Short mmCIF file of C-alpha atoms and ligand atoms in Angstrom, two decimals:
data_model
loop_
_atom_site.label_atom_id
_atom_site.label_comp_id
_atom_site.label_asym_id
_atom_site.label_seq_id
_atom_site.Cartn_x
_atom_site.Cartn_y
_atom_site.Cartn_z
CA MET A 1 -0.04 -0.03 0.07
CA THR A 2 1.20 3.64 -0.80
CA PRO A 3 1.81 5.61 2.45
CA LEU A 4 -0.89 7.95 2.87
CA THR A 5 -0.34 11.28 3.61
CA LEU A 6 -1.90 13.11 6.34
CA VAL A 7 -4.57 15.05 4.18
CA GLU A 8 -5.36 11.53 2.30
CA ALA A 9 -5.33 9.80 5.41
CA LEU A 10 -7.88 12.17 6.81
CA HIS A 11 -10.04 12.40 3.46
CA LEU A 12 -10.23 8.52 3.63
CA GLY A 13 -11.28 8.51 7.44
CA LYS A 14 -13.95 11.14 7.06
CA HIS A 15 -15.33 9.35 4.04
CA ARG A 16 -15.50 5.97 5.81
CA LEU A 17 -17.37 7.02 8.85
CA THR A 18 -20.74 7.54 9.00
CA SER A 19 -21.21 9.29 12.25
CA ASP A 20 -22.31 12.97 12.69
CA THR A 21 -18.69 13.76 13.74
CA ALA A 22 -16.80 11.93 11.20
CA ARG A 23 -14.45 14.72 10.46
CA LEU A 24 -13.75 15.51 13.95
CA ASP A 25 -13.38 11.68 14.81
CA ALA A 26 -11.03 11.21 12.07
CA GLU A 27 -8.92 14.16 13.17
CA VAL A 28 -8.89 13.04 16.97
CA LEU A 29 -7.99 9.10 15.69
CA LEU A 30 -5.23 10.50 13.34
CA ALA A 31 -3.71 12.84 15.80
CA PHE A 32 -3.59 10.17 18.48
CA VAL A 33 -1.65 7.90 15.99
CA LEU A 34 0.80 10.30 15.48
CA GLN A 35 0.75 11.63 19.02
CA LYS A 36 0.22 15.06 18.06
CA ASP A 37 -2.46 17.77 18.58
CA ARG A 38 -5.29 18.23 15.68
CA THR A 39 -3.40 21.48 14.59
CA TYR A 40 -0.77 19.64 13.30
CA LEU A 41 -2.52 17.80 11.11
CA TYR A 42 -3.22 20.99 9.13
CA THR A 43 0.12 22.31 9.64
CA TRP A 44 1.58 19.39 7.98
CA PRO A 45 -0.78 18.21 5.41
CA GLU A 46 1.72 16.59 2.76
CA LYS A 47 3.54 14.59 5.57
CA GLN A 48 3.53 10.94 5.04
CA LEU A 49 2.68 8.18 7.58
CA SER A 50 4.34 5.55 8.09
CA ALA A 51 3.45 2.04 7.37
CA GLU A 52 2.72 1.02 10.83
CA GLN A 53 0.97 4.45 11.62
CA SER A 54 -1.44 3.86 8.30
CA GLN A 55 -2.12 0.22 9.54
CA GLN A 56 -2.91 1.54 13.02
CA PHE A 57 -5.19 4.55 11.72
CA LEU A 58 -6.97 2.29 9.43
CA GLU A 59 -7.65 -0.29 12.33
CA LEU A 60 -9.07 2.42 14.42
CA ILE A 61 -11.52 3.90 11.58
CA GLN A 62 -12.57 0.20 11.44
CA GLN A 63 -13.43 0.05 15.06
CA ARG A 64 -15.00 3.43 14.88
CA GLN A 65 -17.20 2.33 11.75
CA LEU A 66 -18.41 -0.72 14.27
CA GLY A 67 -19.84 1.77 16.74
CA HIS A 68 -16.70 1.91 19.32
CA PRO A 69 -16.78 5.42 20.96
CA VAL A 70 -13.46 7.73 20.00
CA ALA A 71 -12.60 8.11 23.85
CA HIS A 72 -12.24 4.11 24.37
CA LEU A 73 -10.06 4.01 21.13
CA THR A 74 -7.97 6.33 22.61
CA GLY A 75 -8.27 5.79 25.89
CA GLN A 76 -8.54 9.54 26.57
CA ARG A 77 -11.53 12.51 26.71
CA GLU A 78 -10.78 16.23 27.54
CA PHE A 79 -12.55 17.70 30.19
CA TRP A 80 -12.38 21.22 31.79
CA GLY A 81 -8.76 21.43 29.94
CA LEU A 82 -7.80 18.06 31.77
CA ASN A 83 -6.76 15.13 29.24
CA LEU A 84 -8.69 12.19 31.60
CA THR A 85 -8.14 8.54 31.10
CA VAL A 86 -11.06 6.73 30.53
CA ASN A 87 -12.34 3.07 29.65
CA ARG A 88 -15.23 1.11 29.54
CA HIS A 89 -15.91 1.27 32.77
CA THR A 90 -16.23 4.76 33.19
CA LEU A 91 -18.81 7.10 31.60
CA ILE A 92 -17.16 9.38 28.92
CA PRO A 93 -17.41 12.66 30.44
CA ARG A 94 -19.65 15.24 28.34
CA PRO A 95 -19.06 18.66 27.66
CA ASP A 96 -22.24 19.46 29.53
CA THR A 97 -21.02 18.61 32.79
CA GLU A 98 -18.52 21.63 32.77
CA VAL A 99 -21.75 23.45 33.38
CA LEU A 100 -22.11 21.59 36.55
CA VAL A 101 -18.30 22.52 37.47
CA GLU A 102 -18.92 26.08 36.86
CA VAL A 103 -21.70 26.10 38.89
CA ALA A 104 -20.00 24.37 41.86
CA LEU A 105 -17.13 26.67 41.61
CA GLU A 106 -19.31 29.89 41.91
CA LYS A 107 -21.04 28.14 44.95
CA LEU A 108 -17.28 27.59 46.58
CA GLN A 109 -16.29 31.62 45.96
CA GLY A 110 -15.75 32.98 49.54
CA LEU A 111 -15.39 29.87 51.41
CA GLN A 112 -11.92 28.50 52.59
CA HIS A 113 -10.68 25.04 52.79
CA PRO A 114 -14.20 23.95 51.67
CA LYS A 115 -15.24 20.12 51.90
CA VAL A 116 -16.50 18.78 48.62
CA LEU A 117 -17.73 15.41 47.71
CA ASP A 118 -18.57 13.82 44.35
CA MET A 119 -20.87 11.26 44.28
CA GLY A 120 -20.64 8.51 41.29
CA THR A 121 -17.33 10.10 40.33
CA GLY A 122 -16.83 7.80 37.25
CA SER A 123 -13.45 8.79 35.65
CA GLY A 124 -13.21 11.76 38.58
CA ALA A 125 -13.77 14.46 35.86
CA ILE A 126 -15.75 16.52 37.90
CA ILE A 127 -13.84 16.39 41.30
CA CYS A 128 -10.34 16.61 39.25
CA ALA A 129 -11.69 19.90 37.67
CA ILE A 130 -13.04 21.37 40.77
CA LYS A 131 -9.91 20.19 42.61
CA SER A 132 -7.40 21.77 39.85
CA GLU A 133 -9.47 25.19 40.26
CA ARG A 134 -9.83 25.27 44.09
CA PRO A 135 -6.26 23.30 45.36
CA ASP A 136 -7.37 24.53 49.06
CA SER A 137 -10.59 22.56 49.25
CA GLU A 138 -10.59 18.97 50.94
CA ALA A 139 -12.06 16.94 48.03
CA THR A 140 -13.69 13.34 48.39
CA ALA A 141 -14.89 11.61 45.56
CA LEU A 142 -16.67 8.12 45.77
CA ASP A 143 -17.95 5.45 43.30
CA PHE A 144 -19.25 1.82 43.76
CA GLN A 145 -17.50 0.28 40.93
CA LEU A 146 -14.05 -0.37 41.95
CA GLU A 147 -12.65 -0.18 38.35
CA ALA A 148 -13.83 2.93 37.68
CA LEU A 149 -12.28 4.41 41.02
CA ALA A 150 -9.03 2.91 39.71
CA ILE A 151 -9.42 5.16 36.78
CA ALA A 152 -10.28 8.07 38.82
CA GLN A 153 -7.05 7.67 41.10
CA GLN A 154 -4.96 7.32 38.31
CA ASN A 155 -6.11 10.83 36.71
CA ALA A 156 -6.06 12.55 40.20
CA LYS A 157 -2.53 11.46 40.19
CA GLN A 158 -1.43 12.13 36.85
CA PHE A 159 -2.74 15.66 37.26
CA ASN A 160 -1.06 15.77 41.01
CA LEU A 161 -4.46 16.51 42.59
CA ASP A 162 -4.79 15.58 46.76
CA ILE A 163 -8.42 13.64 46.49
CA GLN A 164 -9.60 11.10 48.57
CA PHE A 165 -11.48 8.26 46.77
CA ILE A 166 -13.75 6.14 48.54
CA HIS A 167 -15.54 2.84 47.48
CA SER A 168 -19.40 3.24 48.67
CA ASN A 169 -22.68 2.75 47.52
CA TRP A 170 -23.88 6.06 47.65
CA PHE A 171 -23.32 7.53 51.20
CA ASN A 172 -23.23 3.99 52.82
CA ALA A 173 -19.30 4.05 53.80
CA ILE A 174 -19.16 7.90 54.43
CA ALA A 175 -22.02 7.75 57.24
CA ASN A 176 -21.18 10.40 59.44
CA GLN A 177 -19.48 12.69 57.53
CA THR A 178 -20.62 16.18 56.09
CA PHE A 179 -19.46 18.57 53.46
CA ASP A 180 -19.72 22.10 52.38
CA LEU A 181 -20.62 21.29 48.76
CA ILE A 182 -21.83 17.90 47.25
CA VAL A 183 -22.28 17.45 43.80
CA SER A 184 -23.20 14.69 41.57
CA ASN A 185 -23.90 13.34 37.77
CA PRO A 186 -25.66 10.32 38.62
CA PRO A 187 -27.39 8.04 36.48
CA TYR A 188 -30.50 9.68 35.35
CA ILE A 189 -31.77 7.99 31.96
CA GLU A 190 -35.02 5.87 31.77
CA GLU A 191 -34.58 2.03 31.63
CA GLN A 192 -36.73 1.60 28.67
CA ASP A 193 -35.15 4.81 26.78
CA PRO A 194 -34.49 3.96 23.04
CA HIS A 195 -31.20 6.06 22.92
CA LEU A 196 -29.46 3.24 25.11
CA SER A 197 -28.88 1.21 21.97
CA GLN A 198 -27.64 3.81 19.87
CA GLY A 199 -24.36 5.63 19.50
CA ASP A 200 -21.76 5.85 22.39
CA VAL A 201 -23.90 4.90 25.08
CA ARG A 202 -23.97 1.08 23.88
CA PHE A 203 -20.70 0.95 25.25
CA GLU A 204 -20.53 2.58 28.51
CA PRO A 205 -21.59 0.89 31.51
CA ILE A 206 -25.42 0.38 31.95
CA THR A 207 -24.78 1.28 35.84
CA ALA A 208 -23.65 4.83 34.91
CA LEU A 209 -26.58 5.38 32.92
CA THR A 210 -30.02 4.27 34.22
CA ALA A 211 -31.89 4.67 37.27
CA GLY A 212 -35.23 3.05 37.28
CA MET A 213 -38.23 3.44 35.12
CA SER A 214 -38.69 7.07 35.37
CA GLY A 215 -34.57 8.04 35.52
CA LEU A 216 -35.17 9.30 38.80
CA ASP A 217 -34.35 6.53 41.46
CA ASP A 218 -30.79 7.95 42.27
CA ILE A 219 -31.79 11.62 42.10
CA GLN A 220 -34.51 11.07 44.34
CA HIS A 221 -32.24 9.10 46.80
CA LEU A 222 -29.40 11.35 46.78
CA ILE A 223 -31.55 14.56 47.44
CA LYS A 224 -33.26 12.95 50.59
CA ALA A 225 -29.93 10.99 52.04
CA ALA A 226 -27.85 13.96 51.50
CA LYS A 227 -29.62 16.40 54.11
CA SER A 228 -27.30 14.52 56.78
CA HIS A 229 -24.25 15.07 55.23
CA LEU A 230 -24.52 18.83 54.32
CA ASN A 231 -23.26 21.56 56.50
CA ASP A 232 -25.59 24.50 57.23
CA GLN A 233 -25.92 26.49 54.00
CA ALA A 234 -24.10 23.69 51.91
CA TRP A 235 -25.27 23.15 48.35
CA LEU A 236 -26.26 20.14 46.84
CA ILE A 237 -25.81 20.37 42.83
CA LEU A 238 -27.46 17.71 40.54
CA GLU A 239 -27.05 17.06 36.98
CA HIS A 240 -30.08 15.44 35.20
CA GLY A 241 -31.91 14.64 32.25
CA TYR A 242 -33.29 17.69 29.82
CA ASN A 243 -36.86 16.83 30.71
CA GLN A 244 -36.43 16.25 34.38
CA GLU A 245 -36.09 19.80 35.61
CA ALA A 246 -39.56 19.89 37.06
CA SER A 247 -39.59 16.63 38.51
CA VAL A 248 -36.04 17.44 40.05
CA GLN A 249 -37.20 20.90 41.40
CA ALA A 250 -40.01 19.11 43.01
CA LEU A 251 -38.06 16.60 44.84
CA PHE A 252 -35.65 19.55 46.18
CA SER A 253 -38.84 21.26 47.65
CA GLU A 254 -40.64 18.37 48.87
CA HIS A 255 -37.23 17.67 50.86
CA GLY A 256 -36.85 21.53 52.49
CA TYR A 257 -34.13 22.70 50.16
CA GLN A 258 -33.96 26.38 49.75
CA GLN A 259 -33.13 28.91 46.83
CA ILE A 260 -33.56 26.01 44.41
CA GLN A 261 -32.58 26.84 40.70
CA THR A 262 -31.97 25.37 37.35
CA VAL A 263 -29.31 26.09 35.15
CA LYS A 264 -29.25 25.29 31.14
CA ASP A 265 -26.44 23.68 29.39
CA TYR A 266 -24.66 24.84 26.16
CA GLN A 267 -27.58 23.83 24.16
CA GLN A 268 -30.12 25.44 26.39
CA ASN A 269 -31.16 22.60 27.95
CA ALA A 270 -31.84 22.36 31.63
CA ARG A 271 -29.17 20.12 32.99
CA VAL A 272 -28.29 21.34 36.72
CA THR A 273 -30.33 21.84 39.52
CA LEU A 274 -29.32 22.85 42.72
CA GLY A 275 -30.51 23.55 46.16
CA GLN A 276 -29.29 24.93 49.53
CA TRP A 277 -29.44 23.21 53.10
CA LEU A 278 -30.17 25.48 55.80
CA GLN A 279 -30.00 23.85 59.32
CA THR A 280 -32.80 25.47 61.34
CA PRO A 281 -34.90 23.54 64.38
CA GLU A 282 -37.66 22.99 61.95
CA THR A 283 -35.45 21.22 59.12
CA ASN A 284 -36.59 17.58 59.26
CA ARG A 285 -33.24 15.58 58.68
C1 SAM B 1 -23.22 9.26 35.01
S1 SAM B 1 -22.15 8.62 35.46
C2 SAM B 1 -21.16 10.02 36.01
C3 SAM B 1 -19.42 9.88 36.16
C4 SAM B 1 -18.89 11.13 36.32
N1 SAM B 1 -19.40 11.76 37.43
C5 SAM B 1 -18.76 11.93 35.21
O1 SAM B 1 -19.53 13.09 35.19
O2 SAM B 1 -18.48 11.67 34.09
C6 SAM B 1 -22.60 8.02 37.13
C7 SAM B 1 -21.74 7.26 38.07
O3 SAM B 1 -22.19 6.80 39.38
C8 SAM B 1 -22.03 5.74 39.46
N2 SAM B 1 -22.83 5.25 40.58
C9 SAM B 1 -24.20 4.66 39.94
N3 SAM B 1 -24.82 3.94 41.25
C10 SAM B 1 -23.92 4.27 42.09
C11 SAM B 1 -24.23 3.87 43.56
N4 SAM B 1 -25.19 3.47 44.35
N5 SAM B 1 -23.20 4.27 44.54
C12 SAM B 1 -22.02 4.67 44.21
N6 SAM B 1 -21.78 5.46 42.81
C13 SAM B 1 -22.61 4.69 41.80
C14 SAM B 1 -21.59 5.07 38.40
O4 SAM B 1 -20.49 3.99 38.80
C15 SAM B 1 -21.11 5.92 37.46
O5 SAM B 1 -19.61 5.95 37.65
#
């Protein structure tokens, strides 16, 4: 086979892929093969791939054609400027989750050495982003999947972030601990959602995605259980589905949270709802 130039490889990759993001996918995979960033591809379009590089690129394109997520093929996904390691045991961090990080950082303003907890940390995306911006925070993260925790730990180490990771089914292993901020991007997809058999999610752990028939089982549990783990005036910030705003707000309200509000993601979908916990003699914990 005649060695491909970068521009030829990109052209070929783009035309073999049917995904909506064919061009971007081909760029990311080619840059991965070359261990360069994507700008390199356009700076040196006539540069030739070696035979091994061509072979590796074509194999990756073939895997992508079969539906494997780009992040699984490269083992990486950028989130909040951090190049995180991901694998089939972790959710692939989504850009919209950066909205949750923005809201969390805003709520941490003015607090010194705040205690922060990330529930269901997966690759550690959220807690690594927060800790990278707030090195003074006392950061804790948990997940019930040991394989995911191992990746999260690896990510924190890679970025030299001091985070405590705990293996726990939600709050079970941290019964007596309280925090100034609790964040979570929990599973929130309905069990019967037809999207589960389409695209990248087919390759992600089902335990990271679904939460009962309504998708609200874990959110409901977290809103109720978090009350015993929030310090006075602490915030609970949850990501949820674009169509769950009213239900999630109602759950926050039913459990006595204050200042409940929902924030939209970059596509203008309701994505994050938060509420503040005030300890008063009346609050029913
Ligand atoms: C939607 S993923 C979010 C992962 C990561 N925080 C992110 O935003 O990319 C949900 C995570 O919650 C974890 N999880 C689900 N049920 C759990 C439970 N009962 N206790 C602890 N973690 C749980 C899953 O293993 C998964 O890592």
